PDB file of C-alpha atoms in Angstrom:
ATOM      1  CA  MET A  41     126.726  81.850  78.525  1.00 90.00           C
ATOM      2  CA  ALA A  42     124.158  84.574  79.185  1.00 96.00           C
ATOM      3  CA  HIS A  43     124.205  88.326  78.827  1.00 98.00           C
ATOM      4  CA  ILE A  44     122.756  90.382  81.694  1.00 98.00           C
ATOM      5  CA  LEU A  45     121.437  93.931  81.594  1.00 98.00           C
ATOM      6  CA  HIS A  46     121.896  95.459  85.067  1.00 98.00           C
ATOM      7  CA  ILE A  47     120.042  98.706  85.768  1.00 98.00           C
ATOM      8  CA  ASP A  48     119.877 100.843  88.902  1.00 98.00           C
ATOM      9  CA  ALA A  49     117.173 103.493  89.321  1.00 98.00           C
ATOM     10  CA  SER A  50     117.984 104.991  92.725  1.00 98.00           C
ATOM     11  CA  PRO A  51     119.383 108.549  92.785  1.00 97.00           C
ATOM     12  CA  ARG A  52     121.335 107.634  95.899  1.00 96.00           C
ATOM     13  CA  ALA A  53     124.881 106.331  95.678  1.00 95.00           C
ATOM     14  CA  GLU A  54     126.405 104.242  98.476  1.00 91.00           C
ATOM     15  CA  ARG A  55     123.366 104.903 100.713  1.00 94.00           C
ATOM     16  CA  SER A  56     121.004 103.150  98.283  1.00 97.00           C
ATOM     17  CA  ILE A  57     119.740  99.771  99.483  1.00 97.00           C
ATOM     18  CA  SER A  58     118.410  98.679  96.081  1.00 98.00           C
ATOM     19  CA  ARG A  59     121.680  99.694  94.408  1.00 98.00           C
ATOM     20  CA  ASN A  60     123.821  97.826  96.938  1.00 98.00           C
ATOM     21  CA  LEU A  61     121.668  94.708  96.741  1.00 98.00           C
ATOM     22  CA  SER A  62     121.600  94.636  92.934  1.00 98.00           C
ATOM     23  CA  LYS A  63     125.377  95.105  92.863  1.00 98.00           C
ATOM     24  CA  ASP A  64     125.780  92.286  95.372  1.00 98.00           C
ATOM     25  CA  PHE A  65     123.578  89.989  93.301  1.00 98.00           C
ATOM     26  CA  VAL A  66     125.513  90.621  90.089  1.00 98.00           C
ATOM     27  CA  LYS A  67     128.857  90.151  91.862  1.00 98.00           C
ATOM     28  CA  ARG A  68     127.745  86.841  93.341  1.00 97.00           C
ATOM     29  CA  TRP A  69     126.208  85.743  90.047  1.00 98.00           C
ATOM     30  CA  GLN A  70     129.417  86.402  88.130  1.00 98.00           C
ATOM     31  CA  ALA A  71     131.391  84.431  90.709  1.00 97.00           C
ATOM     32  CA  VAL A  72     129.227  81.404  89.891  1.00 97.00           C
ATOM     33  CA  HIS A  73     128.867  82.175  86.167  1.00 97.00           C
ATOM     34  CA  PRO A  74     132.200  83.805  85.190  1.00 97.00           C
ATOM     35  CA  LYS A  75     131.534  83.530  81.449  1.00 97.00           C
ATOM     36  CA  ASP A  76     128.349  85.593  81.613  1.00 98.00           C
ATOM     37  CA  THR A  77     128.630  89.201  80.475  1.00 98.00           C
ATOM     38  CA  VAL A  78     127.012  92.305  81.976  1.00 98.00           C
ATOM     39  CA  THR A  79     125.932  95.664  80.588  1.00 98.00           C
ATOM     40  CA  TYR A  80     125.318  98.278  83.266  1.00 98.00           C
ATOM     41  CA  ARG A  81     123.107 101.357  83.069  1.00 98.00           C
ATOM     42  CA  ASP A  82     122.701 103.831  85.922  1.00 98.00           C
ATOM     43  CA  LEU A  83     119.368 105.587  85.438  1.00 98.00           C
ATOM     44  CA  GLY A  84     119.457 107.070  88.910  1.00 98.00           C
ATOM     45  CA  HIS A  85     122.517 109.168  88.095  1.00 98.00           C
ATOM     46  CA  HIS A  86     122.110 109.354  84.309  1.00 98.00           C
ATOM     47  CA  PRO A  87     118.377 109.529  83.534  1.00 98.00           C
ATOM     48  CA  VAL A  88     117.005 109.158  80.034  1.00 98.00           C
ATOM     49  CA  PRO A  89     114.754 111.888  78.602  1.00 97.00           C
ATOM     50  CA  TYR A  90     110.985 111.921  78.829  1.00 98.00           C
ATOM     51  CA  VAL A  91     108.937 111.088  75.762  1.00 98.00           C
ATOM     52  CA  ASP A  92     108.056 114.315  73.928  1.00 98.00           C
ATOM     53  CA  GLU A  93     106.019 115.346  70.896  1.00 98.00           C
ATOM     54  CA  ALA A  94     108.812 114.648  68.402  1.00 98.00           C
ATOM     55  CA  TRP A  95     109.267 111.156  69.884  1.00 98.00           C
ATOM     56  CA  ILE A  96     105.559 110.388  69.479  1.00 98.00           C
ATOM     57  CA  ALA A  97     105.532 111.685  65.911  1.00 98.00           C
ATOM     58  CA  ALA A  98     108.536 109.518  65.043  1.00 98.00           C
ATOM     59  CA  ALA A  99     107.345 106.377  66.843  1.00 97.00           C
ATOM     60  CA  PHE A 100     103.994 106.423  65.070  1.00 96.00           C
ATOM     61  CA  SER A 101     105.172 107.162  61.555  1.00 96.00           C
ATOM     62  CA  PRO A 102     107.118 105.091  58.977  1.00 94.00           C
ATOM     63  CA  PRO A 103     110.916 105.468  59.198  1.00 93.00           C
ATOM     64  CA  THR A 104     110.943 106.324  55.488  1.00 94.00           C
ATOM     65  CA  GLU A 105     109.097 109.535  56.356  1.00 95.00           C
ATOM     66  CA  HIS A 106     111.413 110.608  59.156  1.00 96.00           C
ATOM     67  CA  THR A 107     113.157 113.932  58.985  1.00 97.00           C
ATOM     68  CA  PRO A 108     116.570 114.249  60.672  1.00 97.00           C
ATOM     69  CA  GLU A 109     114.722 115.671  63.688  1.00 97.00           C
ATOM     70  CA  LEU A 110     112.448 112.648  63.981  1.00 97.00           C
ATOM     71  CA  THR A 111     115.348 110.243  63.519  1.00 97.00           C
ATOM     72  CA  GLU A 112     117.180 111.967  66.349  1.00 98.00           C
ATOM     73  CA  ALA A 113     114.044 111.869  68.518  1.00 98.00           C
ATOM     74  CA  LEU A 114     114.191 108.049  68.530  1.00 98.00           C
ATOM     75  CA  ARG A 115     117.960 107.669  68.788  1.00 98.00           C
ATOM     76  CA  ILE A 116     118.042 107.078  72.540  1.00 98.00           C
ATOM     77  CA  SER A 117     114.952 104.860  72.417  1.00 98.00           C
ATOM     78  CA  ASN A 118     116.577 102.707  69.734  1.00 98.00           C
ATOM     79  CA  GLU A 119     119.772 102.477  71.784  1.00 98.00           C
ATOM     80  CA  LEU A 120     117.866 101.401  74.890  1.00 98.00           C
ATOM     81  CA  ILE A 121     115.751  98.867  73.011  1.00 98.00           C
ATOM     82  CA  ASP A 122     118.780  97.360  71.261  1.00 98.00           C
ATOM     83  CA  GLU A 123     120.433  97.047  74.685  1.00 98.00           C
ATOM     84  CA  LEU A 124     117.320  95.439  76.160  1.00 98.00           C
ATOM     85  CA  LEU A 125     116.834  92.927  73.350  1.00 98.00           C
ATOM     86  CA  ALA A 126     120.526  91.964  73.339  1.00 98.00           C
ATOM     87  CA  ALA A 127     120.248  90.708  76.941  1.00 98.00           C
ATOM     88  CA  ASP A 128     118.992  87.311  78.076  1.00 97.00           C
ATOM     89  CA  ARG A 129     118.440  88.291  81.704  1.00 98.00           C
ATOM     90  CA  TYR A 130     117.767  91.498  83.584  1.00 98.00           C
ATOM     91  CA  VAL A 131     118.677  92.652  87.092  1.00 98.00           C
ATOM     92  CA  PHE A 132     116.876  95.868  87.970  1.00 98.00           C
ATOM     93  CA  GLY A 133     117.356  97.715  91.259  1.00 98.00           C
ATOM     94  CA  VAL A 134     114.138  99.736  91.555  1.00 98.00           C
ATOM     95  CA  PRO A 135     113.113 101.392  94.844  1.00 98.00           C
ATOM     96  CA  MET A 136     109.500 102.254  95.556  1.00 98.00           C
ATOM     97  CA  TYR A 137     108.692 105.970  95.514  1.00 98.00           C
ATOM     98  CA  ASN A 138     105.166 107.040  96.454  1.00 97.00           C
ATOM     99  CA  PHE A 139     103.804 103.522  95.923  1.00 98.00           C
ATOM    100  CA  ASN A 140     105.310 103.052  92.449  1.00 98.00           C
ATOM    101  CA  VAL A 141     108.583 103.223  90.507  1.00 98.00           C
ATOM    102  CA  PRO A 142     110.830 106.331  90.440  1.00 98.00           C
ATOM    103  CA  ALA A 143     110.182 108.796  87.614  1.00 98.00           C
ATOM    104  CA  VAL A 144     113.537 107.947  86.020  1.00 98.00           C
ATOM    105  CA  PHE A 145     112.485 104.313  85.652  1.00 98.00           C
ATOM    106  CA  LYS A 146     109.063 105.235  84.277  1.00 98.00           C
ATOM    107  CA  SER A 147     110.845 107.385  81.698  1.00 98.00           C
ATOM    108  CA  TYR A 148     113.000 104.371  80.779  1.00 98.00           C
ATOM    109  CA  ILE A 149     109.897 102.209  80.377  1.00 98.00           C
ATOM    110  CA  ASP A 150     108.276 104.804  78.122  1.00 98.00           C
ATOM    111  CA  GLN A 151     111.378 104.720  75.916  1.00 98.00           C
ATOM    112  CA  ILE A 152     111.473 100.911  75.540  1.00 98.00           C
ATOM    113  CA  VAL A 153     107.769 100.040  75.195  1.00 98.00           C
ATOM    114  CA  ARG A 154     107.339 100.782  71.513  1.00 98.00           C
ATOM    115  CA  VAL A 155     105.144  99.361  68.790  1.00 97.00           C
ATOM    116  CA  GLY A 156     107.227  97.641  66.131  1.00 96.00           C
ATOM    117  CA  ARG A 157     110.233  97.198  68.413  1.00 97.00           C
ATOM    118  CA  THR A 158     109.157  95.541  71.668  1.00 98.00           C
ATOM    119  CA  VAL A 159     105.459  94.976  70.984  1.00 98.00           C
ATOM    120  CA  ALA A 160     103.583  94.076  67.815  1.00 97.00           C
ATOM    121  CA  ILE A 161      99.938  94.661  66.923  1.00 96.00           C
ATOM    122  CA  GLY A 162      98.235  91.867  64.978  1.00 93.00           C
ATOM    123  CA  PRO A 163      94.779  90.444  64.310  1.00 92.00           C
ATOM    124  CA  ASP A 164      94.654  88.999  67.818  1.00 89.00           C
ATOM    125  CA  GLY A 165      95.887  92.124  69.558  1.00 95.00           C
ATOM    126  CA  PHE A 166      99.265  92.828  71.147  1.00 96.00           C
ATOM    127  CA  THR A 167     102.244  90.453  71.162  1.00 97.00           C
ATOM    128  CA  GLY A 168     105.368  91.098  73.192  1.00 98.00           C
ATOM    129  CA  LEU A 169     108.603  90.820  71.211  1.00 98.00           C
ATOM    130  CA  ALA A 170     110.999  90.353  74.159  1.00 98.00           C
ATOM    131  CA  GLN A 171     109.975  86.811  74.984  1.00 97.00           C
ATOM    132  CA  GLY A 172     112.062  84.035  76.543  1.00 97.00           C
ATOM    133  CA  LYS A 173     113.955  86.303  78.943  1.00 98.00           C
ATOM    134  CA  LYS A 174     114.161  86.488  82.749  1.00 98.00           C
ATOM    135  CA  LEU A 175     113.789  89.540  84.961  1.00 98.00           C
ATOM    136  CA  LEU A 176     114.887  89.941  88.585  1.00 98.00           C
ATOM    137  CA  VAL A 177     113.658  93.092  90.333  1.00 98.00           C
ATOM    138  CA  ILE A 178     115.319  94.098  93.591  1.00 98.00           C
ATOM    139  CA  ALA A 179     112.987  96.533  95.309  1.00 98.00           C
ATOM    140  CA  ALA A 180     113.425  98.666  98.420  1.00 97.00           C
ATOM    141  CA  SER A 181     110.687 100.430 100.363  1.00 97.00           C
ATOM    142  CA  GLY A 182     110.271 102.241 103.644  1.00 95.00           C
ATOM    143  CA  SER A 183     107.119 100.368 104.649  1.00 96.00           C
ATOM    144  CA  VAL A 184     105.901  96.810 104.126  1.00 95.00           C
ATOM    145  CA  PHE A 185     103.524  96.342 101.176  1.00 96.00           C
ATOM    146  CA  ARG A 186     103.323  92.549 101.003  1.00 91.00           C
ATOM    147  CA  PRO A 187      99.969  90.766 100.546  1.00 92.00           C
ATOM    148  CA  GLY A 188      97.985  90.639 103.761  1.00 94.00           C
ATOM    149  CA  THR A 189      99.601  93.740 105.264  1.00 95.00           C
ATOM    150  CA  PRO A 190      97.704  97.013 105.839  1.00 96.00           C
ATOM    151  CA  PHE A 191      99.646  98.788 103.078  1.00 96.00           C
ATOM    152  CA  ALA A 192      99.239  96.033 100.452  1.00 97.00           C
ATOM    153  CA  PRO A 193      96.498  97.954  98.558  1.00 97.00           C
ATOM    154  CA  TYR A 194      98.980 100.805  98.047  1.00 97.00           C
ATOM    155  CA  ASN A 195     101.496  98.639  96.230  1.00 97.00           C
ATOM    156  CA  PHE A 196     101.385  99.708  92.574  1.00 98.00           C
ATOM    157  CA  HIS A 197     105.098  98.980  92.157  1.00 98.00           C
ATOM    158  CA  GLU A 198     105.165  95.210  91.671  1.00 98.00           C
ATOM    159  CA  PRO A 199     101.830  94.901  89.789  1.00 98.00           C
ATOM    160  CA  TYR A 200     102.875  97.681  87.418  1.00 98.00           C
ATOM    161  CA  LEU A 201     106.272  96.160  86.650  1.00 98.00           C
ATOM    162  CA  ARG A 202     104.789  92.705  86.110  1.00 98.00           C
ATOM    163  CA  THR A 203     102.153  94.181  83.802  1.00 98.00           C
ATOM    164  CA  VAL A 204     104.351  96.420  81.683  1.00 98.00           C
ATOM    165  CA  PHE A 205     107.187  93.919  81.211  1.00 98.00           C
ATOM    166  CA  GLY A 206     104.679  91.141  80.595  1.00 98.00           C
ATOM    167  CA  PHE A 207     103.195  93.380  77.897  1.00 98.00           C
ATOM    168  CA  ILE A 208     106.486  93.271  75.985  1.00 98.00           C
ATOM    169  CA  GLY A 209     106.847  89.517  76.528  1.00 98.00           C
ATOM    170  CA  ILE A 210     108.890  89.271  79.748  1.00 98.00           C
ATOM    171  CA  THR A 211     106.705  87.144  82.004  1.00 98.00           C
ATOM    172  CA  ASP A 212     109.351  85.293  84.030  1.00 98.00           C
ATOM    173  CA  VAL A 213     109.714  87.924  86.762  1.00 98.00           C
ATOM    174  CA  THR A 214     111.159  87.445  90.262  1.00 98.00           C
ATOM    175  CA  PHE A 215     110.986  90.043  93.042  1.00 98.00           C
ATOM    176  CA  ILE A 216     113.306  90.433  96.010  1.00 98.00           C
ATOM    177  CA  ASN A 217     111.966  92.966  98.499  1.00 96.00           C
ATOM    178  CA  ALA A 218     113.951  94.826 101.120  1.00 96.00           C
ATOM    179  CA  ASP A 219     111.029  96.461 102.900  1.00 95.00           C
ATOM    180  CA  GLY A 220     110.206  98.170 106.158  1.00 93.00           C
ATOM    181  CA  LEU A 221     113.447 100.127 105.865  1.00 94.00           C
ATOM    182  CA  ASN A 222     112.024 103.083 107.777  1.00 92.00           C
ATOM    183  CA  ASN A 223     112.115 100.846 110.829  1.00 88.00           C
ATOM    184  CA  SER A 224     115.156 100.876 113.037  1.00 81.00           C
ATOM    185  CA  GLY A 225     117.179  98.275 114.832  1.00 82.00           C
ATOM    186  CA  GLU A 226     116.287  94.596 114.687  1.00 89.00           C
ATOM    187  CA  ALA A 227     113.324  94.916 112.315  1.00 87.00           C
ATOM    188  CA  ARG A 228     115.380  96.698 109.670  1.00 93.00           C
ATOM    189  CA  GLU A 229     118.301  94.297 110.015  1.00 93.00           C
ATOM    190  CA  HIS A 230     115.944  91.339 109.724  1.00 92.00           C
ATOM    191  CA  SER A 231     114.539  92.703 106.462  1.00 94.00           C
ATOM    192  CA  LEU A 232     118.012  93.207 104.988  1.00 95.00           C
ATOM    193  CA  ALA A 233     119.053  89.719 106.092  1.00 95.00           C
ATOM    194  CA  GLU A 234     115.961  88.257 104.422  1.00 96.00           C
ATOM    195  CA  ALA A 235     116.817  90.109 101.198  1.00 96.00           C
ATOM    196  CA  GLN A 236     120.356  88.733 101.279  1.00 96.00           C
ATOM    197  CA  LYS A 237     118.972  85.240 101.818  1.00 96.00           C
ATOM    198  CA  ALA A 238     116.611  85.708  98.866  1.00 97.00           C
ATOM    199  CA  ILE A 239     119.566  86.806  96.719  1.00 97.00           C
ATOM    200  CA  GLN A 240     121.441  83.624  97.557  1.00 96.00           C
ATOM    201  CA  THR A 241     118.369  81.549  96.723  1.00 96.00           C
ATOM    202  CA  ALA A 242     117.913  83.388  93.421  1.00 96.00           C
ATOM    203  CA  ILE A 243     121.521  82.763  92.441  1.00 96.00           C
ATOM    204  CA  ALA A 244     120.970  79.044  92.926  1.00 94.00           C
ATOM    205  CA  ASN A 245     117.621  78.886  91.121  1.00 93.00           C
ATOM    206  CA  TRP A 246     117.317  81.787  88.665  1.00 91.00           C
TER     207      TRP A 246
END
């Protein structure tokens, strides 16, 4: 039995492609794995705060020195990290905005990438502390950014997510892309059909 952390980052509701696809994946997954449990967080509609000066002061000082203000500054970060580490698998619906992740998801990342909690510093450098877990990212974009396409050099979304989650130890990362969504008609429908097919494949092999 596994525990899944499901996160959506789109500010859209029923019109969101990434949100609908991530929901569909989790629904199908639970039909095959009914004993698995899911925690859901909606960053698109309930964003977490940006890192501020109090957060930095608290994160880089011993807990024994924390004032009530500094303890409170890390409360949400601790909650998010506990939630992250409690999960075995992750399903993240993350659209591409301006070639990278939405600001709400970057804010989430800044809250969970923390020395002493999700990454350690030792004699040999950094070690991720969230190892042995699997991440599925369901991405949506208006254009096509796949390797070999004209817009591939503008894709900072997938490389960034692979890098930052690999930094905290999550290196088993799968991407499902619903792209070219600014197209109309057959091209758009083909992309969505390919994403649905990839979801079915992931359910069988993830």
